[in-house]
mmCIF file of C-alpha atoms in Angstrom:
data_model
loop_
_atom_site.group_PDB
_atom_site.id
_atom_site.type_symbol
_atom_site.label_atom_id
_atom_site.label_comp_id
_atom_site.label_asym_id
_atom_site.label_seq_id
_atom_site.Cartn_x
_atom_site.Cartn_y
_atom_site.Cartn_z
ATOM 1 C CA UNK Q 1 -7.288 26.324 12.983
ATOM 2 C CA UNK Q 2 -8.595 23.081 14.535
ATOM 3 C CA UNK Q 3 -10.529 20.469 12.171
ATOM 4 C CA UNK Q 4 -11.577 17.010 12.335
ATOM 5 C CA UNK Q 5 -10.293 16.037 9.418
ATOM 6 C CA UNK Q 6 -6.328 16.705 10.946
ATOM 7 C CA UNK Q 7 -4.546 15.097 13.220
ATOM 8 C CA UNK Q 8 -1.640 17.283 13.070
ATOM 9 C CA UNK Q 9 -1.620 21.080 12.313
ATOM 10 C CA UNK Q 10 1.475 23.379 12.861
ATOM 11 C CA UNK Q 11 1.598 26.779 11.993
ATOM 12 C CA UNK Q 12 4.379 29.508 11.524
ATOM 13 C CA UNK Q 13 6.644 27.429 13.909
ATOM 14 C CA UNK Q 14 9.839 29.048 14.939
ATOM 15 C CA UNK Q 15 12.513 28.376 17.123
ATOM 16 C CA UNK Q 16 16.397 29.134 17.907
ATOM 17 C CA UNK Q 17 18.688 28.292 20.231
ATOM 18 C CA UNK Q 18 21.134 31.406 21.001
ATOM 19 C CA UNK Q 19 21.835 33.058 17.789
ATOM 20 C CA UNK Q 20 21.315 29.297 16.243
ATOM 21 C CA UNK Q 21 17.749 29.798 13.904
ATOM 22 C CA UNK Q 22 16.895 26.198 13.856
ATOM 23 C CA UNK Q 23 13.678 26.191 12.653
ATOM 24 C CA UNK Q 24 12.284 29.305 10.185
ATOM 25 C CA UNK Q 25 8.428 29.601 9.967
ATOM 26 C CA UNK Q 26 7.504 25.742 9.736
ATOM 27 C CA UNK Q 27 4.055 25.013 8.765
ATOM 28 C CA UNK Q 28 2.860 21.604 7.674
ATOM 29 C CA UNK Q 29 -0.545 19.322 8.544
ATOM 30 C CA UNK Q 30 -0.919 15.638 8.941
ATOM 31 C CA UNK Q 31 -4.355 13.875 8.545
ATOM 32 C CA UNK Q 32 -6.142 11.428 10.505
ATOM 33 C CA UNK Q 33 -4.630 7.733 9.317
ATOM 34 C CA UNK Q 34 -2.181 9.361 6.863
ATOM 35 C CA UNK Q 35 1.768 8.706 7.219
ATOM 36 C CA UNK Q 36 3.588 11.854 6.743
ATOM 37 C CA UNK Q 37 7.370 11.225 6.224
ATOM 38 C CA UNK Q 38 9.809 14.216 7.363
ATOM 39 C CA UNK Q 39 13.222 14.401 5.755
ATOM 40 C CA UNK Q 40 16.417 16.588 5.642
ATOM 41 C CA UNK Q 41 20.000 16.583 5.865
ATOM 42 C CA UNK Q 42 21.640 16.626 9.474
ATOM 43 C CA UNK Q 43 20.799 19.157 11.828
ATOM 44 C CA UNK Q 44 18.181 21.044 9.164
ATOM 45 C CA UNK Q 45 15.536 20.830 11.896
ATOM 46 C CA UNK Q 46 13.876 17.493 11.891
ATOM 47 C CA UNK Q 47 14.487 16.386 16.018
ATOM 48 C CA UNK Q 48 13.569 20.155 17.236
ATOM 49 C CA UNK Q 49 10.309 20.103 14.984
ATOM 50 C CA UNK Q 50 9.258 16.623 16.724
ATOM 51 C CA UNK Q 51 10.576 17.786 20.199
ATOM 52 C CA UNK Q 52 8.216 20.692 19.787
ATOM 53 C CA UNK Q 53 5.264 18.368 18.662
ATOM 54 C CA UNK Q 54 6.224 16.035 21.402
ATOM 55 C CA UNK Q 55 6.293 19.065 23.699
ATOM 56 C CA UNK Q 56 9.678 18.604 25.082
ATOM 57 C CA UNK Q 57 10.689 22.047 24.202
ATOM 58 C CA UNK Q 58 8.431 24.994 23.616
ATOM 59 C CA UNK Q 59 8.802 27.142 20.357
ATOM 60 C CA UNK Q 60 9.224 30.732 20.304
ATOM 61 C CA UNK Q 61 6.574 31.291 17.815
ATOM 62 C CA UNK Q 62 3.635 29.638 15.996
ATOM 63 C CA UNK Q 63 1.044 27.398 16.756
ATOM 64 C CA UNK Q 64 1.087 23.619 16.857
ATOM 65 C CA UNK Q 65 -2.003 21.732 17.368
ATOM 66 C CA UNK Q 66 -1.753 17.622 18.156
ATOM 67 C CA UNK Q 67 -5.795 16.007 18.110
ATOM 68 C CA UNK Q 68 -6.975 19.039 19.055
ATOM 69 C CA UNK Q 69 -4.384 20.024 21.933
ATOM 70 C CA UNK Q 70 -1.977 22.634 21.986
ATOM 71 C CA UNK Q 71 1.736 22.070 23.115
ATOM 72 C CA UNK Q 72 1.838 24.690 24.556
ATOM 73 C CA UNK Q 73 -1.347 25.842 26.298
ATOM 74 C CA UNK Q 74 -2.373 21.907 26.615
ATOM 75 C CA UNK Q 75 0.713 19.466 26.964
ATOM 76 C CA UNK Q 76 -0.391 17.382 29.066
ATOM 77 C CA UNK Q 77 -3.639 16.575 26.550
ATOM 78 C CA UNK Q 78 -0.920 16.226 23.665
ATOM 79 C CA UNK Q 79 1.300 13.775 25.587
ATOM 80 C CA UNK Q 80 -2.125 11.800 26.170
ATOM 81 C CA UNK Q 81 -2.751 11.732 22.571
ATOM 82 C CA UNK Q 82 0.497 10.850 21.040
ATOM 83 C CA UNK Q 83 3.131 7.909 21.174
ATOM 84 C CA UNK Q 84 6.890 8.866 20.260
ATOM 85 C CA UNK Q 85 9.307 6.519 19.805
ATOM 86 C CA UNK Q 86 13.026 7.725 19.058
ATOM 87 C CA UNK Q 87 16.275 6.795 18.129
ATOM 88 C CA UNK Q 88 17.141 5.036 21.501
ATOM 89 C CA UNK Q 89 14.608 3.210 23.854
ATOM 90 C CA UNK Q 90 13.184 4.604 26.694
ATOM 91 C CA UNK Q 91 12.730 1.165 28.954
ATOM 92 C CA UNK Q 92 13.884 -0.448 32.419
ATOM 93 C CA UNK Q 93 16.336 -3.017 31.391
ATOM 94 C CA UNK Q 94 15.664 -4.388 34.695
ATOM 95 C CA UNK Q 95 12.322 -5.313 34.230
ATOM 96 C CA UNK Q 96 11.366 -7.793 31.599
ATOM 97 C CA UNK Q 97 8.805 -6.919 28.465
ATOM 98 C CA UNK Q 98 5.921 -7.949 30.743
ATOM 99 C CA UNK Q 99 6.624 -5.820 33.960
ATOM 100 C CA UNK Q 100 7.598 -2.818 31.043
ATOM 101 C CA UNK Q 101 4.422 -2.903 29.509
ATOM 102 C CA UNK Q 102 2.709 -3.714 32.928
ATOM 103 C CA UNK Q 103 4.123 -0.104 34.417
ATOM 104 C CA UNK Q 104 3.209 1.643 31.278
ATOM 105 C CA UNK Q 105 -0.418 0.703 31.652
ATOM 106 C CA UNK Q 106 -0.528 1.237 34.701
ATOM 107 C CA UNK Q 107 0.858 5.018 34.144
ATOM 108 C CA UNK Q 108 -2.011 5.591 31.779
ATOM 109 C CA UNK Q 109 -4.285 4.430 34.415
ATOM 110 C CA UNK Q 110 -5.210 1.045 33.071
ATOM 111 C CA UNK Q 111 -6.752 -1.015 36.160
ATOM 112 C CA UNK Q 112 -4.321 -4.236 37.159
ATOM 113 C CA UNK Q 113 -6.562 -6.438 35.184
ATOM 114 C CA UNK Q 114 -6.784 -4.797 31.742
ATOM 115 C CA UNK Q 115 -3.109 -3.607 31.837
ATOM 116 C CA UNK Q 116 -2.152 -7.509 31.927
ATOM 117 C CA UNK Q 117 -4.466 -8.361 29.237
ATOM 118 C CA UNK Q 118 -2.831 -5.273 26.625
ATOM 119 C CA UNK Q 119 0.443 -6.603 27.975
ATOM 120 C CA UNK Q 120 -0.493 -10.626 26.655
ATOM 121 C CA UNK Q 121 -2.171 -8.968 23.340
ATOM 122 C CA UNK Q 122 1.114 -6.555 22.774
ATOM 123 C CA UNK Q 123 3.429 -9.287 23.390
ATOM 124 C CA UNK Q 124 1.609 -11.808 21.111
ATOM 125 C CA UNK Q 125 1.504 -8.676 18.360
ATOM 126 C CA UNK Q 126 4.931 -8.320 18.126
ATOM 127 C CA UNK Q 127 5.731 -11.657 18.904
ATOM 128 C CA UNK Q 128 7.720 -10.987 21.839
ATOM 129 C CA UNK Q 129 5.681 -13.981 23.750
ATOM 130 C CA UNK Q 130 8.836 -16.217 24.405
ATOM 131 C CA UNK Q 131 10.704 -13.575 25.929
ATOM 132 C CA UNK Q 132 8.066 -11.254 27.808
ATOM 133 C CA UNK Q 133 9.223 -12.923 31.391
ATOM 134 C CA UNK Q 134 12.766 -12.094 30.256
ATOM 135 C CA UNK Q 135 14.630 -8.630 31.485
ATOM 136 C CA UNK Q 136 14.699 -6.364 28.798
ATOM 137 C CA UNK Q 137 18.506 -5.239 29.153
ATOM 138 C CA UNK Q 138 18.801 -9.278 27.511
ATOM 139 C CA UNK Q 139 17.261 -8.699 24.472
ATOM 140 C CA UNK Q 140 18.262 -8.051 21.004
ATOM 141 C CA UNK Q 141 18.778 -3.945 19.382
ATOM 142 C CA UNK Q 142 15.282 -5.485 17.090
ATOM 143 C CA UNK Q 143 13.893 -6.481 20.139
ATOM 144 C CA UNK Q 144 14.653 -3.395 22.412
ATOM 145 C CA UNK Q 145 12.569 -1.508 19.612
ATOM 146 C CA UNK Q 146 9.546 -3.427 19.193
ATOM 147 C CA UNK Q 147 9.171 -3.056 23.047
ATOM 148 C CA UNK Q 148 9.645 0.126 23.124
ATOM 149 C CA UNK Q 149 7.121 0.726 20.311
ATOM 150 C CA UNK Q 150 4.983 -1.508 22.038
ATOM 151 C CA UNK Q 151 4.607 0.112 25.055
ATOM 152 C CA UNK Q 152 3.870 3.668 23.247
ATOM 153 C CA UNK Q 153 0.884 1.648 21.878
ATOM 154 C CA UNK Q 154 -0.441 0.369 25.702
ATOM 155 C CA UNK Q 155 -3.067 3.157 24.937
ATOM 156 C CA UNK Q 156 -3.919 3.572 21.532
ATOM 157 C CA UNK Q 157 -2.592 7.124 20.495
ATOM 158 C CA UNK Q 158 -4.265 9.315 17.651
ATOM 159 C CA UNK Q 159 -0.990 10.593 16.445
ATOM 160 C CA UNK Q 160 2.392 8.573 16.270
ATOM 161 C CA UNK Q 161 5.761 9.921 16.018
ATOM 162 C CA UNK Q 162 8.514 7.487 14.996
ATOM 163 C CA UNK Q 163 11.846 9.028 15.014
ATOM 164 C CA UNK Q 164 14.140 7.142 12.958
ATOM 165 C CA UNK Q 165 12.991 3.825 13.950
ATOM 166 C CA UNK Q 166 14.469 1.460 12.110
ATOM 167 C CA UNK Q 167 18.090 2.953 12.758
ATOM 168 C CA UNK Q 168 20.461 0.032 13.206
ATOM 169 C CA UNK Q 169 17.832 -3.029 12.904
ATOM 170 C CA UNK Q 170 18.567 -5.507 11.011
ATOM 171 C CA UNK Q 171 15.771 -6.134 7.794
ATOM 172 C CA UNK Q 172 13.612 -8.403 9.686
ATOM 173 C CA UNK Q 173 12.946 -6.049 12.337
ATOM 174 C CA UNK Q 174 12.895 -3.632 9.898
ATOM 175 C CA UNK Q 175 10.147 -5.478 8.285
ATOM 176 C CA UNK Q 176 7.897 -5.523 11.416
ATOM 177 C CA UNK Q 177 8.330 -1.492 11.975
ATOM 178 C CA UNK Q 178 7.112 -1.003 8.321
ATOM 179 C CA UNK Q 179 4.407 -3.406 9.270
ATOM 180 C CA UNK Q 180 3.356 -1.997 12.037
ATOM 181 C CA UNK Q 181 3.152 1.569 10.196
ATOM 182 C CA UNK Q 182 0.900 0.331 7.812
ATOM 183 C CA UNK Q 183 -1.684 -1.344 10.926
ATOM 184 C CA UNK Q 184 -1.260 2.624 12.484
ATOM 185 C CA UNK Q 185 -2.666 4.136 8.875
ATOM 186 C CA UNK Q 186 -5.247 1.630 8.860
ATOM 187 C CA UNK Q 187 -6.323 2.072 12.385
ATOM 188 C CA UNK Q 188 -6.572 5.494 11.030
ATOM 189 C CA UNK Q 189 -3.207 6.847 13.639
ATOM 190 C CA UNK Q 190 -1.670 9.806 12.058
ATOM 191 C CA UNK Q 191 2.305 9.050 11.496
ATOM 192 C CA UNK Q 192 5.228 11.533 11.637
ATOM 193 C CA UNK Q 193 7.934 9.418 10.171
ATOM 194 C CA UNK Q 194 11.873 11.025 10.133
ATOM 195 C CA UNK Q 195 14.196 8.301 8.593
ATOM 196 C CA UNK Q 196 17.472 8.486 7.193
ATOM 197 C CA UNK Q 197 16.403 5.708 4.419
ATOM 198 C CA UNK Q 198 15.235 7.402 1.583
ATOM 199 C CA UNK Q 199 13.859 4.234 0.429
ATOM 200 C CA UNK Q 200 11.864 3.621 3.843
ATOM 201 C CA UNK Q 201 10.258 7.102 3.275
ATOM 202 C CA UNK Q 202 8.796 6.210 -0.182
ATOM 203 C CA UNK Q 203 7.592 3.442 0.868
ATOM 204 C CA UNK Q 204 5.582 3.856 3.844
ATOM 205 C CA UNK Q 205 4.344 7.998 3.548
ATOM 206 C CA UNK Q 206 1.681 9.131 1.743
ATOM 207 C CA UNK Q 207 2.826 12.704 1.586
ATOM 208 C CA UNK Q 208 6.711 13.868 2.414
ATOM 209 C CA UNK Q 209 7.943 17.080 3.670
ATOM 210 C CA UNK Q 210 11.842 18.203 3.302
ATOM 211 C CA UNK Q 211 13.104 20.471 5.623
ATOM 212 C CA UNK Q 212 16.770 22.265 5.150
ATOM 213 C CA UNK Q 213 18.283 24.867 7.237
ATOM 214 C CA UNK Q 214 14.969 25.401 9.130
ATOM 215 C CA UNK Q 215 12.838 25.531 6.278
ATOM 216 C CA UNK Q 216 9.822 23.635 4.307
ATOM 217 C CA UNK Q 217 11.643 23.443 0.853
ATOM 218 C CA UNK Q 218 9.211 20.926 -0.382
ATOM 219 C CA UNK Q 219 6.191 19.385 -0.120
ATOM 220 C CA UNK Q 220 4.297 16.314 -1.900
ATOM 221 C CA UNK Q 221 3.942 13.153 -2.766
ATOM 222 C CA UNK Q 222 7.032 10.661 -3.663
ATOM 223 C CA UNK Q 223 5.787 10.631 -7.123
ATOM 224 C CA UNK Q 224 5.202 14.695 -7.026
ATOM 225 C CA UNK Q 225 8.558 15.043 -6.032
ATOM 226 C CA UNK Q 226 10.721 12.838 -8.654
ATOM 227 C CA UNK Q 227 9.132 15.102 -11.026
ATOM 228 C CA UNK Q 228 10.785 18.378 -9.442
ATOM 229 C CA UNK Q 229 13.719 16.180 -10.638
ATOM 230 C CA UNK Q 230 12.733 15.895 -14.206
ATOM 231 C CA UNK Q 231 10.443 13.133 -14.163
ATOM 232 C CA UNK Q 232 10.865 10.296 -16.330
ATOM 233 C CA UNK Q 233 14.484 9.680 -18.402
ATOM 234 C CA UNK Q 234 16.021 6.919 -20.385
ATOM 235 C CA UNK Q 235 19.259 5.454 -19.646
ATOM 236 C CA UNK Q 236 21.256 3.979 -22.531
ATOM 237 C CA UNK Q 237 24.693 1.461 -21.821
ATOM 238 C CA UNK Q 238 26.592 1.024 -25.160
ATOM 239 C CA UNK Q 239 28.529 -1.899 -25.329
ATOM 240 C CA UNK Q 240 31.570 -0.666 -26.663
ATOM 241 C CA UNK Q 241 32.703 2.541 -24.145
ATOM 242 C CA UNK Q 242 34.339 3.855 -27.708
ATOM 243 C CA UNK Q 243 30.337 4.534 -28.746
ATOM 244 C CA UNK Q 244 29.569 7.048 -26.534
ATOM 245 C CA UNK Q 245 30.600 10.085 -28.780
ATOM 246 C CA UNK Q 246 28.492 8.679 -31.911
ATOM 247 C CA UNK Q 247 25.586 8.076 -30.035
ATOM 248 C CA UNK Q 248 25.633 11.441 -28.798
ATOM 249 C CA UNK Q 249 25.849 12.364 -32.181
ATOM 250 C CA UNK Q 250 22.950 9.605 -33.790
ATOM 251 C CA UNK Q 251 20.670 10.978 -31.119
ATOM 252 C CA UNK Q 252 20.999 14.940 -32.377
ATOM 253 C CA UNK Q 253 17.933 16.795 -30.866
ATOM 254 C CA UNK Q 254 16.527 13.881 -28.585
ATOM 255 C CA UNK Q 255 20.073 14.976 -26.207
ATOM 256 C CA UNK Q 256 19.557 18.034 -24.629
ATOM 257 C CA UNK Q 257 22.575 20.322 -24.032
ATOM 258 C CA UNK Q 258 23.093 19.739 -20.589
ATOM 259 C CA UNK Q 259 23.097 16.370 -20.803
ATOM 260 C CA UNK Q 260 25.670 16.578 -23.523
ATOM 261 C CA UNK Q 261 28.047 18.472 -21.492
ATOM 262 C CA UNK Q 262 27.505 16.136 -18.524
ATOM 263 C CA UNK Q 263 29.469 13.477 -20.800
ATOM 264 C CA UNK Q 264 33.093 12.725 -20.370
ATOM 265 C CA UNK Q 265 35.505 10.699 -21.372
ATOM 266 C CA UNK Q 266 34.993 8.216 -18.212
ATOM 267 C CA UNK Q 267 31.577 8.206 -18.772
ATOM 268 C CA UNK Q 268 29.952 4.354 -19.585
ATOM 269 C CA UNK Q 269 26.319 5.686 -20.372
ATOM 270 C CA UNK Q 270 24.142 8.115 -21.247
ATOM 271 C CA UNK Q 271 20.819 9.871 -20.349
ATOM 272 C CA UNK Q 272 17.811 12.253 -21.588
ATOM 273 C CA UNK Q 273 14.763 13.077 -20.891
ATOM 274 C CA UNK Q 274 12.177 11.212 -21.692
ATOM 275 C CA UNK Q 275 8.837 13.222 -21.716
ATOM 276 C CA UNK Q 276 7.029 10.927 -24.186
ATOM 277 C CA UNK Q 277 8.119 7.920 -22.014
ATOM 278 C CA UNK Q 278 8.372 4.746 -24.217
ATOM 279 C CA UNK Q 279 7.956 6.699 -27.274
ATOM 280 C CA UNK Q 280 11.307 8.524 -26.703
ATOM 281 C CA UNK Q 281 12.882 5.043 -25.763
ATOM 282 C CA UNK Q 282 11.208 3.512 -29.453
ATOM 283 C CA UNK Q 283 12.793 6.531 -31.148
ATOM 284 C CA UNK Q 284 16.191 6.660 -29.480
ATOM 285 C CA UNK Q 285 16.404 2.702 -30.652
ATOM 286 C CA UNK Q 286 15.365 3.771 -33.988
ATOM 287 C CA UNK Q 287 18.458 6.055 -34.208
ATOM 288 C CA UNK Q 288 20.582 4.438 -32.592
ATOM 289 C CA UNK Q 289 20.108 1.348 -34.556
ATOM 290 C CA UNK Q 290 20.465 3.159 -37.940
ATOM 291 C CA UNK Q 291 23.755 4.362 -37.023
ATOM 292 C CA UNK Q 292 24.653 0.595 -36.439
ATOM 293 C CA UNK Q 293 25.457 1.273 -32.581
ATOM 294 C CA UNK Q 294 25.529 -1.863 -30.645
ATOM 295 C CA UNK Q 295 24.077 -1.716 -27.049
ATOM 296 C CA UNK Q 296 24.372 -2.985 -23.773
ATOM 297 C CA UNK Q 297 21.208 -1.883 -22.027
ATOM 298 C CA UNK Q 298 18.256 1.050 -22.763
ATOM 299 C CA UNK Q 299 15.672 1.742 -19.941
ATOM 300 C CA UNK Q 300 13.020 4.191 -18.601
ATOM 301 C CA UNK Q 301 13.776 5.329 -14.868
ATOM 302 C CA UNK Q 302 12.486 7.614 -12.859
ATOM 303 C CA UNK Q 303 15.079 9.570 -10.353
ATOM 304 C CA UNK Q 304 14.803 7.550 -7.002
ATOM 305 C CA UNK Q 305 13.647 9.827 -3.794
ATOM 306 C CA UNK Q 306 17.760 9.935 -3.233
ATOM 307 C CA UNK Q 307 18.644 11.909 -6.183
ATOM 308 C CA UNK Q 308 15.339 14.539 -5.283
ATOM 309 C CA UNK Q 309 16.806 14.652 -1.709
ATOM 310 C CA UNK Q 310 20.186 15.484 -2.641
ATOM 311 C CA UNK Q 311 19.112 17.926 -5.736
ATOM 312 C CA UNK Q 312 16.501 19.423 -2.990
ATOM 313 C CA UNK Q 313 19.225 20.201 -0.831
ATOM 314 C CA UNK Q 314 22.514 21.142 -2.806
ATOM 315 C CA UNK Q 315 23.929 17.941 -2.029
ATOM 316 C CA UNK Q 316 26.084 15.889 -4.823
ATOM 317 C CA UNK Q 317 24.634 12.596 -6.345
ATOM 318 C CA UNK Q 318 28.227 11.537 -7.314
ATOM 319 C CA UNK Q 319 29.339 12.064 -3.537
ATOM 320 C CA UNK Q 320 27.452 9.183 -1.749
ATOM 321 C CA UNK Q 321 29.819 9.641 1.389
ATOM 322 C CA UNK Q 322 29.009 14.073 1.242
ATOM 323 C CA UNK Q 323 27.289 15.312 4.733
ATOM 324 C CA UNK Q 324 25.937 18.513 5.356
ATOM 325 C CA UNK Q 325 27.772 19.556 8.444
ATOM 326 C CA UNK Q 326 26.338 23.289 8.963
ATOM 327 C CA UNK Q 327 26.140 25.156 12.235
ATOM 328 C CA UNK Q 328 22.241 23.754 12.097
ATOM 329 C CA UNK Q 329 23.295 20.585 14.090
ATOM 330 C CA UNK Q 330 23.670 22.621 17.019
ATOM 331 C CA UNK Q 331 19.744 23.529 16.962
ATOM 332 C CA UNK Q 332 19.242 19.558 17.515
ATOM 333 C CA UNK Q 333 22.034 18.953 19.565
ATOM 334 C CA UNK Q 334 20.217 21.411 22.449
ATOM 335 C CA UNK Q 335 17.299 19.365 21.909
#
């Protein structure tokens, strides 16, 4: 099962807590530099698969290989090989960013000399310079994280996992943590990235995994997966509400059933598919400008990686505020 080529490589993973199933024959691989995002709604599994990786809980089935090293058989060679940095920051607020990064070097069995030299270079890197001689319980939520992250990095890692990392930061520190993900798949560091911000996740992976209820429901790229959605559609604003009926009616064909039906009487636009992409737009103009419709707006889109999620999982994209609540957040809550 082992290769070069991945950094990552779990198999047939399973795991439960009482008569909880919180993860259900996971299998997924990561690749040397690439930046695999993990999503899923609350408690589907996400924190238990990562505490597994991160070997902070065993599973009760499957194999799970990180560089090479088995959590299981070989923890202490995955801990050497991996940094994880989670939701909440693992530091002594007592000790400022220096002394932090000092300890953690030292840990790793840096001599005295070369641990102060990684702690200038990390400092400088994520320009914590003016505060390094500063206790950490002093510094900002942005700055507690780039620490943290920092000192993961002391020794570089082959695989990173960042665990919601941007939670709570404010978009400048956001910023740096998308950043610094793109420095880890250019160093060639494999990524495990679980975020709640859909938009984060197509951003920064190459390749994204959803999970729900304990399962692998879908696998790809960003791209891959809008067009599980239905790919490319065109959006049309009248500018009188009162239109809505007679376009419906100048566009015949073009309007597919279902989209028909999805039209009501508060509705302020419409949409189709749009398999021949501009060519459906040109066509829908034609019509819509012989039946001497007046409009607002007409666009292309593609569904964003929000409306994939939520049709992925069952979850409403007219209920923005709708969380999955299912006896599944119990699985993560143990961990």
């Amino acid at each position: 099962m082992a290769s070069s080529d991945k950094a990552v490589i779990v198999a047939g993973i399973k795991k439960s807590f009482g008569d909880v199933a919180a993860l259900r024959d996971v299998s997924f691989e990561v690749e040397r530099g690439e930046v695999l995002g993990l999503l899923g709604p609350n408690g589907a599994g996400k924190t238990t698969t990562v505490n597994i990786l991160s070997t902070l809980i065993t599973p009760d089935s499957g194999r799970a290989l990180i560089a090479g090293h088995d959590v299981v058989s070989d923890p202490a060679g995955v801990r050497r090989s991996l940094m994880l940095t989670g939701q909440h920051v693992a530091l002594d607020e007592l000790l400022t960013g220096r002394e932090n990064l000092l300890m953690f070097g030292r840990l790793q069995g840096l001599k005295k000399r070369v641990a102060k030299e990684r702690a200038q270079e990390l400092l400088e890197q994520f320009d914590l310079v003016d505060a390094g001689d500063r206790a950490v319980g002093t510094y900002s939520g942005g700055m507690k994280r780039r620490i943290d992250i920092a000192c993961g990095l002391v020794v570089r890692p082959e695989v990173v996992f960042l665990d919601e990392p941007t939670t709570g930061l404010d978009p400048r520190s956001r910023q740096a943590i998308w950043e610094l993900v793109t420095d880890f798949k250019e160093a060639g560091i494999a990524t495990l990235l679980t975020t709640q911000y859909l938009e984060e996740a197509d951003l920064l992976s190459d390749r994204i995994i959803v999970i729900d209820k304990g399962t692998v429901i879908a696998e790809g790229t960003a791209d891959q997966l809008k067009e599980r959605t239905g790919g490319t559609y065109c959006e049309i604003v009248p500018r009188h509400l009162r239109d809505i009926p007679a376009m419906a009616q100048a566009l015949g064909s073009m309007l597919p059933d279902s989209n028909r039906a999805a039209l009501s009487e508060s509705s302020d636009r419409l949409s189709m598919p749009a398999p021949d992409g501009p060519k459906t737009l040109m066509e829908a103009l034609h019509r819509l400008s012989e039946a001497d419709i007046e409009l607002m707006d007409i666009a292309l889109r593609r569904p964003s990686l929000d409306e994939v999620f939520l049709a992925l999982t069952g979850g409403d994209s007219h209920g923005g505020d709708q969380r999955r609540t299912d006896v599944f957040e119990a699985a993560d809550a143990y961990a």
